[in-house]
Amino acid sequence: MSGLEHRKLAPEILDGLAADDPRALATRRDLRHINALMFQAKIMASLLGKFVPKPPRRILEIGAGDGSFMLAVARRMAGQWPGVELVMLDRVDLITAQLRGDFDRLGWTAEGITADVFDWARKNEGRRFDAITVNLFLHHFDDAELVRLFSLMAPKAPLLLATEPLRAKLALAATRLLPAIGANDVTRNDAAQSVRGGFRGNELSGLWLAAKGKPVEERRAGLFSHIFVGASAGDDL
């Protein structure tokens, strides 16, 4: 585990590219492939089925990207969870009419919100959801920022469920194989940075506790993923 004992954050190239930059478009396509290879949607659907006790009415996704991840989750859940209202929050507007149509055909409604997650959370203090989902997003923030984010998010839903990069030697080694799927230079760089900024052990549980929440589950999932489920202080599981 040499060099991976502690989280190491560094700027990711994608964050500095315009939404319509050809390298950004290629990287988002790569990310869809990486999510599939990591079984992220399957893992999230399993977490939702295990921890959300009844079909939810409203779900918030933070760091939603182009919405393809939650569409993959919705395709797994729509049969038993009809009529979900999904709010997808990201600082870049990537939600298309085609994506909304894909959700419509599943019986879900999708609303895209373009905003900084901290700004939005402060301005929408009373807005409540049945669950908050997060995929490959928390690793962008340092520990102090995560405590702040968790403090803002915990009052908005009974549960926050996250699928994040596992900080491990094997995961880092796997990023060097990304050229095999045609990944571009941005994806190769950012994937390695994501692993170095990822999580292991009970790191997110400690930060959730610092935000006055109740950790429910945190563990490795598969070869490359780390999952976390946290409950709000006022909700019993």
JSON list of C-alpha atoms in Angstrom, two decimals:
[
{"chain": "A", "resi": 1, "resn": "MET", "atom": "CA", "xyz": [0.00, 0.00, 0.00]},
{"chain": "A", "resi": 2, "resn": "SER", "atom": "CA", "xyz": [3.05, 2.21, -0.31]},
{"chain": "A", "resi": 3, "resn": "GLY", "atom": "CA", "xyz": [2.10, 5.77, -1.17]},
{"chain": "A", "resi": 4, "resn": "LEU", "atom": "CA", "xyz": [-1.62, 5.12, -0.62]},
{"chain": "A", "resi": 5, "resn": "GLU", "atom": "CA", "xyz": [-1.74, 5.19, 3.17]},
{"chain": "A", "resi": 6, "resn": "HIS", "atom": "CA", "xyz": [-3.24, 8.67, 3.07]},
{"chain": "A", "resi": 7, "resn": "ARG", "atom": "CA", "xyz": [-5.55, 10.40, 0.63]},
{"chain": "A", "resi": 8, "resn": "LYS", "atom": "CA", "xyz": [-3.79, 12.60, -1.89]},
{"chain": "A", "resi": 9, "resn": "LEU", "atom": "CA", "xyz": [-5.88, 15.17, -3.73]},
{"chain": "A", "resi": 10, "resn": "ALA", "atom": "CA", "xyz": [-4.81, 16.81, -6.97]},
{"chain": "A", "resi": 11, "resn": "PRO", "atom": "CA", "xyz": [-6.80, 18.76, -9.58]},
{"chain": "A", "resi": 12, "resn": "GLU", "atom": "CA", "xyz": [-8.35, 16.58, -12.27]},
{"chain": "A", "resi": 13, "resn": "ILE", "atom": "CA", "xyz": [-8.00, 17.73, -15.87]},
{"chain": "A", "resi": 14, "resn": "LEU", "atom": "CA", "xyz": [-11.68, 17.24, -16.71]},
{"chain": "A", "resi": 15, "resn": "ASP", "atom": "CA", "xyz": [-12.70, 19.81, -14.11]},
{"chain": "A", "resi": 16, "resn": "GLY", "atom": "CA", "xyz": [-10.81, 22.50, -16.04]},
{"chain": "A", "resi": 17, "resn": "LEU", "atom": "CA", "xyz": [-12.23, 21.70, -19.48]},
{"chain": "A", "resi": 18, "resn": "ALA", "atom": "CA", "xyz": [-15.27, 23.32, -21.09]},
{"chain": "A", "resi": 19, "resn": "ALA", "atom": "CA", "xyz": [-18.31, 21.04, -21.31]},
{"chain": "A", "resi": 20, "resn": "ASP", "atom": "CA", "xyz": [-18.10, 20.92, -25.11]},
{"chain": "A", "resi": 21, "resn": "ASP", "atom": "CA", "xyz": [-14.33, 20.42, -25.31]},
{"chain": "A", "resi": 22, "resn": "PRO", "atom": "CA", "xyz": [-13.66, 17.31, -27.45]},
{"chain": "A", "resi": 23, "resn": "ARG", "atom": "CA", "xyz": [-11.37, 15.88, -24.75]},
{"chain": "A", "resi": 24, "resn": "ALA", "atom": "CA", "xyz": [-14.12, 16.38, -22.14]},
{"chain": "A", "resi": 25, "resn": "LEU", "atom": "CA", "xyz": [-16.69, 14.67, -24.38]},
{"chain": "A", "resi": 26, "resn": "ALA", "atom": "CA", "xyz": [-14.32, 11.74, -24.88]},
{"chain": "A", "resi": 27, "resn": "THR", "atom": "CA", "xyz": [-13.59, 11.52, -21.16]},
{"chain": "A", "resi": 28, "resn": "ARG", "atom": "CA", "xyz": [-17.28, 11.42, -20.23]},
{"chain": "A", "resi": 29, "resn": "ARG", "atom": "CA", "xyz": [-17.69, 8.59, -22.72]},
{"chain": "A", "resi": 30, "resn": "ASP", "atom": "CA", "xyz": [-14.74, 6.84, -21.06]},
{"chain": "A", "resi": 31, "resn": "LEU", "atom": "CA", "xyz": [-16.35, 7.37, -17.65]},
{"chain": "A", "resi": 32, "resn": "ARG", "atom": "CA", "xyz": [-19.48, 5.59, -18.80]},
{"chain": "A", "resi": 33, "resn": "HIS", "atom": "CA", "xyz": [-17.31, 2.62, -19.72]},
{"chain": "A", "resi": 34, "resn": "ILE", "atom": "CA", "xyz": [-15.42, 2.80, -16.41]},
{"chain": "A", "resi": 35, "resn": "ASN", "atom": "CA", "xyz": [-18.67, 2.90, -14.42]},
{"chain": "A", "resi": 36, "resn": "ALA", "atom": "CA", "xyz": [-19.77, -0.22, -16.26]},
{"chain": "A", "resi": 37, "resn": "LEU", "atom": "CA", "xyz": [-16.45, -2.00, -15.67]},
{"chain": "A", "resi": 38, "resn": "MET", "atom": "CA", "xyz": [-16.61, -1.13, -11.96]},
{"chain": "A", "resi": 39, "resn": "PHE", "atom": "CA", "xyz": [-20.27, -2.30, -11.75]},
{"chain": "A", "resi": 40, "resn": "GLN", "atom": "CA", "xyz": [-21.09, 1.01, -10.08]},
{"chain": "A", "resi": 41, "resn": "ALA", "atom": "CA", "xyz": [-24.77, 1.06, -11.10]},
{"chain": "A", "resi": 42, "resn": "LYS", "atom": "CA", "xyz": [-25.25, -2.54, -9.95]},
{"chain": "A", "resi": 43, "resn": "ILE", "atom": "CA", "xyz": [-23.60, -1.72, -6.61]},
{"chain": "A", "resi": 44, "resn": "MET", "atom": "CA", "xyz": [-25.73, 1.41, -6.11]},
{"chain": "A", "resi": 45, "resn": "ALA", "atom": "CA", "xyz": [-28.94, -0.41, -7.03]},
{"chain": "A", "resi": 46, "resn": "SER", "atom": "CA", "xyz": [-28.07, -3.10, -4.50]},
{"chain": "A", "resi": 47, "resn": "LEU", "atom": "CA", "xyz": [-27.48, -0.48, -1.80]},
{"chain": "A", "resi": 48, "resn": "LEU", "atom": "CA", "xyz": [-30.77, 1.27, -2.57]},
{"chain": "A", "resi": 49, "resn": "GLY", "atom": "CA", "xyz": [-32.67, -2.01, -2.48]},
{"chain": "A", "resi": 50, "resn": "LYS", "atom": "CA", "xyz": [-31.07, -2.97, 0.83]},
{"chain": "A", "resi": 51, "resn": "PHE", "atom": "CA", "xyz": [-31.30, 0.30, 2.75]},
{"chain": "A", "resi": 52, "resn": "VAL", "atom": "CA", "xyz": [-34.26, 2.27, 1.36]},
{"chain": "A", "resi": 53, "resn": "PRO", "atom": "CA", "xyz": [-37.18, 0.52, 3.07]},
{"chain": "A", "resi": 54, "resn": "LYS", "atom": "CA", "xyz": [-39.99, 1.52, 0.68]},
{"chain": "A", "resi": 55, "resn": "PRO", "atom": "CA", "xyz": [-40.20, 2.89, -2.85]},
{"chain": "A", "resi": 56, "resn": "PRO", "atom": "CA", "xyz": [-38.95, 6.48, -2.70]},
{"chain": "A", "resi": 57, "resn": "ARG", "atom": "CA", "xyz": [-40.80, 9.44, -4.11]},
{"chain": "A", "resi": 58, "resn": "ARG", "atom": "CA", "xyz": [-37.84, 11.77, -4.56]},
{"chain": "A", "resi": 59, "resn": "ILE", "atom": "CA", "xyz": [-34.10, 11.10, -4.93]},
{"chain": "A", "resi": 60, "resn": "LEU", "atom": "CA", "xyz": [-31.30, 13.68, -5.11]},
{"chain": "A", "resi": 61, "resn": "GLU", "atom": "CA", "xyz": [-28.08, 12.87, -6.92]},
{"chain": "A", "resi": 62, "resn": "ILE", "atom": "CA", "xyz": [-25.15, 15.18, -6.29]},
{"chain": "A", "resi": 63, "resn": "GLY", "atom": "CA", "xyz": [-22.29, 15.35, -8.79]},
{"chain": "A", "resi": 64, "resn": "ALA", "atom": "CA", "xyz": [-24.61, 13.88, -11.41]},
{"chain": "A", "resi": 65, "resn": "GLY", "atom": "CA", "xyz": [-22.42, 14.48, -14.46]},
{"chain": "A", "resi": 66, "resn": "ASP", "atom": "CA", "xyz": [-24.26, 13.61, -17.68]},
{"chain": "A", "resi": 67, "resn": "GLY", "atom": "CA", "xyz": [-26.91, 11.56, -15.84]},
{"chain": "A", "resi": 68, "resn": "SER", "atom": "CA", "xyz": [-25.92, 8.25, -17.42]},
{"chain": "A", "resi": 69, "resn": "PHE", "atom": "CA", "xyz": [-25.03, 6.65, -14.09]},
{"chain": "A", "resi": 70, "resn": "MET", "atom": "CA", "xyz": [-28.45, 7.20, -12.52]},
{"chain": "A", "resi": 71, "resn": "LEU", "atom": "CA", "xyz": [-30.13, 6.16, -15.76]},
{"chain": "A", "resi": 72, "resn": "ALA", "atom": "CA", "xyz": [-28.34, 2.81, -15.43]},
{"chain": "A", "resi": 73, "resn": "VAL", "atom": "CA", "xyz": [-29.50, 2.62, -11.80]},
{"chain": "A", "resi": 74, "resn": "ALA", "atom": "CA", "xyz": [-33.07, 3.55, -12.78]},
{"chain": "A", "resi": 75, "resn": "ARG", "atom": "CA", "xyz": [-33.15, 0.78, -15.37]},
{"chain": "A", "resi": 76, "resn": "ARG", "atom": "CA", "xyz": [-32.46, -1.67, -12.54]},
{"chain": "A", "resi": 77, "resn": "MET", "atom": "CA", "xyz": [-34.93, -0.15, -10.07]},
{"chain": "A", "resi": 78, "resn": "ALA", "atom": "CA", "xyz": [-37.87, 1.20, -12.08]},
{"chain": "A", "resi": 79, "resn": "GLY", "atom": "CA", "xyz": [-39.73, -2.11, -12.07]},
{"chain": "A", "resi": 80, "resn": "GLN", "atom": "CA", "xyz": [-40.18, -2.05, -8.29]},
{"chain": "A", "resi": 81, "resn": "TRP", "atom": "CA", "xyz": [-39.85, 1.72, -7.86]},
{"chain": "A", "resi": 82, "resn": "PRO", "atom": "CA", "xyz": [-42.31, 3.46, -10.20]},
{"chain": "A", "resi": 83, "resn": "GLY", "atom": "CA", "xyz": [-42.80, 7.21, -10.53]},
{"chain": "A", "resi": 84, "resn": "VAL", "atom": "CA", "xyz": [-39.59, 8.40, -8.85]},
{"chain": "A", "resi": 85, "resn": "GLU", "atom": "CA", "xyz": [-38.74, 12.11, -9.12]},
{"chain": "A", "resi": 86, "resn": "LEU", "atom": "CA", "xyz": [-34.98, 12.38, -9.63]},
{"chain": "A", "resi": 87, "resn": "VAL", "atom": "CA", "xyz": [-33.14, 15.66, -9.10]},
{"chain": "A", "resi": 88, "resn": "MET", "atom": "CA", "xyz": [-29.65, 15.64, -10.62]},
{"chain": "A", "resi": 89, "resn": "LEU", "atom": "CA", "xyz": [-27.30, 18.34, -9.35]},
{"chain": "A", "resi": 90, "resn": "ASP", "atom": "CA", "xyz": [-24.03, 19.27, -11.02]},
{"chain": "A", "resi": 91, "resn": "ARG", "atom": "CA", "xyz": [-22.05, 22.44, -11.56]},
{"chain": "A", "resi": 92, "resn": "VAL", "atom": "CA", "xyz": [-22.11, 21.85, -15.35]},
{"chain": "A", "resi": 93, "resn": "ASP", "atom": "CA", "xyz": [-25.36, 21.48, -17.32]},
{"chain": "A", "resi": 94, "resn": "LEU", "atom": "CA", "xyz": [-25.04, 18.13, -19.11]},
{"chain": "A", "resi": 95, "resn": "ILE", "atom": "CA", "xyz": [-28.62, 16.84, -18.88]},
{"chain": "A", "resi": 96, "resn": "THR", "atom": "CA", "xyz": [-30.12, 16.47, -22.36]},
{"chain": "A", "resi": 97, "resn": "ALA", "atom": "CA", "xyz": [-33.67, 16.16, -23.64]},
{"chain": "A", "resi": 98, "resn": "GLN", "atom": "CA", "xyz": [-32.80, 12.64, -24.80]},
{"chain": "A", "resi": 99, "resn": "LEU", "atom": "CA", "xyz": [-31.79, 11.67, -21.26]},
{"chain": "A", "resi": 100, "resn": "ARG", "atom": "CA", "xyz": [-35.04, 13.05, -19.84]},
{"chain": "A", "resi": 101, "resn": "GLY", "atom": "CA", "xyz": [-36.89, 11.02, -22.45]},
{"chain": "A", "resi": 102, "resn": "ASP", "atom": "CA", "xyz": [-35.02, 7.89, -21.38]},
{"chain": "A", "resi": 103, "resn": "PHE", "atom": "CA", "xyz": [-36.16, 8.46, -17.79]},
{"chain": "A", "resi": 104, "resn": "ASP", "atom": "CA", "xyz": [-39.71, 9.21, -18.95]},
{"chain": "A", "resi": 105, "resn": "ARG", "atom": "CA", "xyz": [-39.87, 5.85, -20.69]},
{"chain": "A", "resi": 106, "resn": "LEU", "atom": "CA", "xyz": [-38.96, 4.21, -17.37]},
{"chain": "A", "resi": 107, "resn": "GLY", "atom": "CA", "xyz": [-41.73, 6.13, -15.60]},
{"chain": "A", "resi": 108, "resn": "TRP", "atom": "CA", "xyz": [-39.30, 8.41, -13.76]},
{"chain": "A", "resi": 109, "resn": "THR", "atom": "CA", "xyz": [-39.04, 12.19, -14.06]},
{"chain": "A", "resi": 110, "resn": "ALA", "atom": "CA", "xyz": [-35.61, 13.82, -14.19]},
{"chain": "A", "resi": 111, "resn": "GLU", "atom": "CA", "xyz": [-34.83, 17.41, -13.23]},
{"chain": "A", "resi": 112, "resn": "GLY", "atom": "CA", "xyz": [-31.36, 18.83, -13.82]},
{"chain": "A", "resi": 113, "resn": "ILE", "atom": "CA", "xyz": [-30.04, 21.61, -11.60]},
{"chain": "A", "resi": 114, "resn": "THR", "atom": "CA", "xyz": [-26.84, 23.47, -12.48]},
{"chain": "A", "resi": 115, "resn": "ALA", "atom": "CA", "xyz": [-25.20, 24.82, -9.33]},
{"chain": "A", "resi": 116, "resn": "ASP", "atom": "CA", "xyz": [-22.32, 24.46, -6.93]},
{"chain": "A", "resi": 117, "resn": "VAL", "atom": "CA", "xyz": [-23.34, 21.79, -4.45]},
{"chain": "A", "resi": 118, "resn": "PHE", "atom": "CA", "xyz": [-22.51, 23.92, -1.39]},
{"chain": "A", "resi": 119, "resn": "ASP", "atom": "CA", "xyz": [-24.34, 26.99, -2.71]},
{"chain": "A", "resi": 120, "resn": "TRP", "atom": "CA", "xyz": [-27.40, 24.96, -3.67]},
{"chain": "A", "resi": 121, "resn": "ALA", "atom": "CA", "xyz": [-27.53, 23.17, -0.31]},
{"chain": "A", "resi": 122, "resn": "ARG", "atom": "CA", "xyz": [-27.41, 26.44, 1.63]},
{"chain": "A", "resi": 123, "resn": "LYS", "atom": "CA", "xyz": [-30.14, 28.05, -0.49]},
{"chain": "A", "resi": 124, "resn": "ASN", "atom": "CA", "xyz": [-32.46, 25.02, -0.32]},
{"chain": "A", "resi": 125, "resn": "GLU", "atom": "CA", "xyz": [-32.36, 24.27, 3.39]},
{"chain": "A", "resi": 126, "resn": "GLY", "atom": "CA", "xyz": [-35.96, 23.06, 3.62]},
{"chain": "A", "resi": 127, "resn": "ARG", "atom": "CA", "xyz": [-35.95, 20.79, 0.57]},
{"chain": "A", "resi": 128, "resn": "ARG", "atom": "CA", "xyz": [-36.24, 17.10, 1.51]},
{"chain": "A", "resi": 129, "resn": "PHE", "atom": "CA", "xyz": [-35.64, 13.86, -0.34]},
{"chain": "A", "resi": 130, "resn": "ASP", "atom": "CA", "xyz": [-36.07, 10.17, 0.44]},
{"chain": "A", "resi": 131, "resn": "ALA", "atom": "CA", "xyz": [-32.44, 9.41, -0.39]},
{"chain": "A", "resi": 132, "resn": "ILE", "atom": "CA", "xyz": [-29.28, 11.09, -1.70]},
{"chain": "A", "resi": 133, "resn": "THR", "atom": "CA", "xyz": [-27.01, 9.21, -4.09]},
{"chain": "A", "resi": 134, "resn": "VAL", "atom": "CA", "xyz": [-23.38, 10.00, -4.91]},
{"chain": "A", "resi": 135, "resn": "ASN", "atom": "CA", "xyz": [-21.11, 8.31, -7.45]},
{"chain": "A", "resi": 136, "resn": "LEU", "atom": "CA", "xyz": [-17.41, 9.07, -7.96]},
{"chain": "A", "resi": 137, "resn": "PHE", "atom": "CA", "xyz": [-17.82, 12.56, -6.51]},
{"chain": "A", "resi": 138, "resn": "LEU", "atom": "CA", "xyz": [-16.83, 12.65, -2.85]},
{"chain": "A", "resi": 139, "resn": "HIS", "atom": "CA", "xyz": [-13.17, 11.94, -3.63]},
{"chain": "A", "resi": 140, "resn": "HIS", "atom": "CA", "xyz": [-12.84, 15.43, -5.14]},
{"chain": "A", "resi": 141, "resn": "PHE", "atom": "CA", "xyz": [-13.06, 17.02, -1.66]},
{"chain": "A", "resi": 142, "resn": "ASP", "atom": "CA", "xyz": [-10.67, 17.13, 1.27]},
{"chain": "A", "resi": 143, "resn": "ASP", "atom": "CA", "xyz": [-11.78, 15.95, 4.70]},
{"chain": "A", "resi": 144, "resn": "ALA", "atom": "CA", "xyz": [-12.86, 19.38, 5.95]},
{"chain": "A", "resi": 145, "resn": "GLU", "atom": "CA", "xyz": [-14.92, 19.97, 2.82]},
{"chain": "A", "resi": 146, "resn": "LEU", "atom": "CA", "xyz": [-16.53, 16.55, 3.20]},
{"chain": "A", "resi": 147, "resn": "VAL", "atom": "CA", "xyz": [-17.57, 17.27, 6.78]},
{"chain": "A", "resi": 148, "resn": "ARG", "atom": "CA", "xyz": [-19.09, 20.53, 5.57]},
{"chain": "A", "resi": 149, "resn": "LEU", "atom": "CA", "xyz": [-20.84, 18.77, 2.68]},
{"chain": "A", "resi": 150, "resn": "PHE", "atom": "CA", "xyz": [-22.17, 16.01, 4.93]},
{"chain": "A", "resi": 151, "resn": "SER", "atom": "CA", "xyz": [-23.43, 18.59, 7.42]},
{"chain": "A", "resi": 152, "resn": "LEU", "atom": "CA", "xyz": [-25.40, 20.27, 4.63]},
{"chain": "A", "resi": 153, "resn": "MET", "atom": "CA", "xyz": [-26.72, 17.04, 3.10]},
{"chain": "A", "resi": 154, "resn": "ALA", "atom": "CA", "xyz": [-27.65, 15.01, 6.19]},
{"chain": "A", "resi": 155, "resn": "PRO", "atom": "CA", "xyz": [-30.76, 17.09, 7.02]},
{"chain": "A", "resi": 156, "resn": "LYS", "atom": "CA", "xyz": [-32.07, 16.71, 3.46]},
{"chain": "A", "resi": 157, "resn": "ALA", "atom": "CA", "xyz": [-32.69, 12.94, 3.47]},
{"chain": "A", "resi": 158, "resn": "PRO", "atom": "CA", "xyz": [-32.76, 9.95, 5.82]},
{"chain": "A", "resi": 159, "resn": "LEU", "atom": "CA", "xyz": [-29.88, 8.35, 3.91]},
{"chain": "A", "resi": 160, "resn": "LEU", "atom": "CA", "xyz": [-26.87, 9.21, 1.79]},
{"chain": "A", "resi": 161, "resn": "LEU", "atom": "CA", "xyz": [-25.51, 6.34, -0.31]},
{"chain": "A", "resi": 162, "resn": "ALA", "atom": "CA", "xyz": [-22.14, 6.66, -2.05]},
{"chain": "A", "resi": 163, "resn": "THR", "atom": "CA", "xyz": [-20.09, 4.58, -4.47]},
{"chain": "A", "resi": 164, "resn": "GLU", "atom": "CA", "xyz": [-16.54, 5.90, -4.62]},
{"chain": "A", "resi": 165, "resn": "PRO", "atom": "CA", "xyz": [-13.06, 4.84, -5.81]},
{"chain": "A", "resi": 166, "resn": "LEU", "atom": "CA", "xyz": [-11.23, 2.35, -3.61]},
{"chain": "A", "resi": 167, "resn": "ARG", "atom": "CA", "xyz": [-7.78, 3.63, -2.65]},
{"chain": "A", "resi": 168, "resn": "ALA", "atom": "CA", "xyz": [-5.74, 0.48, -3.23]},
{"chain": "A", "resi": 169, "resn": "LYS", "atom": "CA", "xyz": [-2.67, -0.71, -5.06]},
{"chain": "A", "resi": 170, "resn": "LEU", "atom": "CA", "xyz": [-4.65, -2.93, -7.44]},
{"chain": "A", "resi": 171, "resn": "ALA", "atom": "CA", "xyz": [-7.03, -0.11, -8.35]},
{"chain": "A", "resi": 172, "resn": "LEU", "atom": "CA", "xyz": [-4.12, 2.20, -9.11]},
{"chain": "A", "resi": 173, "resn": "ALA", "atom": "CA", "xyz": [-2.44, -0.47, -11.22]},
{"chain": "A", "resi": 174, "resn": "ALA", "atom": "CA", "xyz": [-5.67, -0.98, -13.15]},
{"chain": "A", "resi": 175, "resn": "THR", "atom": "CA", "xyz": [-5.66, 2.66, -14.28]},
{"chain": "A", "resi": 176, "resn": "ARG", "atom": "CA", "xyz": [-2.57, 1.86, -16.34]},
{"chain": "A", "resi": 177, "resn": "LEU", "atom": "CA", "xyz": [-4.66, -0.58, -18.39]},
{"chain": "A", "resi": 178, "resn": "LEU", "atom": "CA", "xyz": [-7.15, 2.07, -19.49]},
{"chain": "A", "resi": 179, "resn": "PRO", "atom": "CA", "xyz": [-5.57, 2.48, -22.95]},
{"chain": "A", "resi": 180, "resn": "ALA", "atom": "CA", "xyz": [-7.00, -0.99, -23.65]},
{"chain": "A", "resi": 181, "resn": "ILE", "atom": "CA", "xyz": [-10.51, 0.53, -23.71]},
{"chain": "A", "resi": 182, "resn": "GLY", "atom": "CA", "xyz": [-9.35, 3.50, -25.76]},
{"chain": "A", "resi": 183, "resn": "ALA", "atom": "CA", "xyz": [-9.29, 5.93, -22.84]},
{"chain": "A", "resi": 184, "resn": "ASN", "atom": "CA", "xyz": [-7.76, 9.31, -23.62]},
{"chain": "A", "resi": 185, "resn": "ASP", "atom": "CA", "xyz": [-5.01, 11.15, -21.73]},
{"chain": "A", "resi": 186, "resn": "VAL", "atom": "CA", "xyz": [-7.51, 13.04, -19.55]},
{"chain": "A", "resi": 187, "resn": "THR", "atom": "CA", "xyz": [-9.20, 9.84, -18.40]},
{"chain": "A", "resi": 188, "resn": "ARG", "atom": "CA", "xyz": [-5.89, 8.09, -17.71]},
{"chain": "A", "resi": 189, "resn": "ASN", "atom": "CA", "xyz": [-4.62, 11.00, -15.61]},
{"chain": "A", "resi": 190, "resn": "ASP", "atom": "CA", "xyz": [-7.87, 11.61, -13.75]},
{"chain": "A", "resi": 191, "resn": "ALA", "atom": "CA", "xyz": [-8.50, 7.93, -13.00]},
{"chain": "A", "resi": 192, "resn": "ALA", "atom": "CA", "xyz": [-5.17, 7.65, -11.20]},
{"chain": "A", "resi": 193, "resn": "GLN", "atom": "CA", "xyz": [-5.88, 10.88, -9.29]},
{"chain": "A", "resi": 194, "resn": "SER", "atom": "CA", "xyz": [-9.30, 9.50, -8.33]},
{"chain": "A", "resi": 195, "resn": "VAL", "atom": "CA", "xyz": [-7.76, 6.39, -6.81]},
{"chain": "A", "resi": 196, "resn": "ARG", "atom": "CA", "xyz": [-5.23, 8.45, -4.84]},
{"chain": "A", "resi": 197, "resn": "GLY", "atom": "CA", "xyz": [-8.08, 10.62, -3.54]},
{"chain": "A", "resi": 198, "resn": "GLY", "atom": "CA", "xyz": [-10.36, 7.64, -2.90]},
{"chain": "A", "resi": 199, "resn": "PHE", "atom": "CA", "xyz": [-11.27, 5.91, 0.33]},
{"chain": "A", "resi": 200, "resn": "ARG", "atom": "CA", "xyz": [-10.71, 2.79, 2.39]},
{"chain": "A", "resi": 201, "resn": "GLY", "atom": "CA", "xyz": [-11.41, 1.50, 5.87]},
{"chain": "A", "resi": 202, "resn": "ASN", "atom": "CA", "xyz": [-13.85, 3.66, 7.82]},
{"chain": "A", "resi": 203, "resn": "GLU", "atom": "CA", "xyz": [-12.67, 7.06, 6.60]},
{"chain": "A", "resi": 204, "resn": "LEU", "atom": "CA", "xyz": [-16.06, 8.30, 5.40]},
{"chain": "A", "resi": 205, "resn": "SER", "atom": "CA", "xyz": [-17.77, 7.00, 8.54]},
{"chain": "A", "resi": 206, "resn": "GLY", "atom": "CA", "xyz": [-15.47, 9.16, 10.66]},
{"chain": "A", "resi": 207, "resn": "LEU", "atom": "CA", "xyz": [-16.27, 12.24, 8.58]},
{"chain": "A", "resi": 208, "resn": "TRP", "atom": "CA", "xyz": [-20.01, 11.48, 8.70]},
{"chain": "A", "resi": 209, "resn": "LEU", "atom": "CA", "xyz": [-19.78, 11.19, 12.49]},
{"chain": "A", "resi": 210, "resn": "ALA", "atom": "CA", "xyz": [-17.99, 14.55, 12.59]},
{"chain": "A", "resi": 211, "resn": "ALA", "atom": "CA", "xyz": [-21.00, 15.96, 10.72]},
{"chain": "A", "resi": 212, "resn": "LYS", "atom": "CA", "xyz": [-23.28, 14.57, 13.47]},
{"chain": "A", "resi": 213, "resn": "GLY", "atom": "CA", "xyz": [-24.64, 11.74, 11.32]},
{"chain": "A", "resi": 214, "resn": "LYS", "atom": "CA", "xyz": [-24.85, 8.00, 11.95]},
{"chain": "A", "resi": 215, "resn": "PRO", "atom": "CA", "xyz": [-22.71, 5.71, 9.76]},
{"chain": "A", "resi": 216, "resn": "VAL", "atom": "CA", "xyz": [-24.63, 2.63, 8.61]},
{"chain": "A", "resi": 217, "resn": "GLU", "atom": "CA", "xyz": [-22.22, 0.74, 6.37]},
{"chain": "A", "resi": 218, "resn": "GLU", "atom": "CA", "xyz": [-18.79, 1.29, 4.84]},
{"chain": "A", "resi": 219, "resn": "ARG", "atom": "CA", "xyz": [-16.73, -1.32, 3.00]},
{"chain": "A", "resi": 220, "resn": "ARG", "atom": "CA", "xyz": [-14.95, -2.32, -0.14]},
{"chain": "A", "resi": 221, "resn": "ALA", "atom": "CA", "xyz": [-17.19, -3.49, -3.00]},
{"chain": "A", "resi": 222, "resn": "GLY", "atom": "CA", "xyz": [-15.61, -5.56, -5.73]},
{"chain": "A", "resi": 223, "resn": "LEU", "atom": "CA", "xyz": [-12.06, -4.89, -6.91]},
{"chain": "A", "resi": 224, "resn": "PHE", "atom": "CA", "xyz": [-12.17, -1.13, -7.37]},
{"chain": "A", "resi": 225, "resn": "SER", "atom": "CA", "xyz": [-15.09, 0.39, -5.43]},
{"chain": "A", "resi": 226, "resn": "HIS", "atom": "CA", "xyz": [-15.66, 1.66, -1.91]},
{"chain": "A", "resi": 227, "resn": "ILE", "atom": "CA", "xyz": [-19.19, 2.13, -0.60]},
{"chain": "A", "resi": 228, "resn": "PHE", "atom": "CA", "xyz": [-20.60, 4.24, 2.20]},
{"chain": "A", "resi": 229, "resn": "VAL", "atom": "CA", "xyz": [-24.12, 4.58, 3.63]},
{"chain": "A", "resi": 230, "resn": "GLY", "atom": "CA", "xyz": [-24.88, 7.21, 6.26]},
{"chain": "A", "resi": 231, "resn": "ALA", "atom": "CA", "xyz": [-28.10, 8.01, 8.08]},
{"chain": "A", "resi": 232, "resn": "SER", "atom": "CA", "xyz": [-29.23, 11.36, 9.37]},
{"chain": "A", "resi": 233, "resn": "ALA", "atom": "CA", "xyz": [-29.07, 11.74, 13.14]},
{"chain": "A", "resi": 234, "resn": "GLY", "atom": "CA", "xyz": [-32.85, 11.82, 13.48]},
{"chain": "A", "resi": 235, "resn": "ASP", "atom": "CA", "xyz": [-33.50, 8.67, 11.44]},
{"chain": "A", "resi": 236, "resn": "ASP", "atom": "CA", "xyz": [-33.37, 5.17, 12.84]},
{"chain": "A", "resi": 237, "resn": "LEU", "atom": "CA", "xyz": [-32.26, 2.18, 10.76]}
]
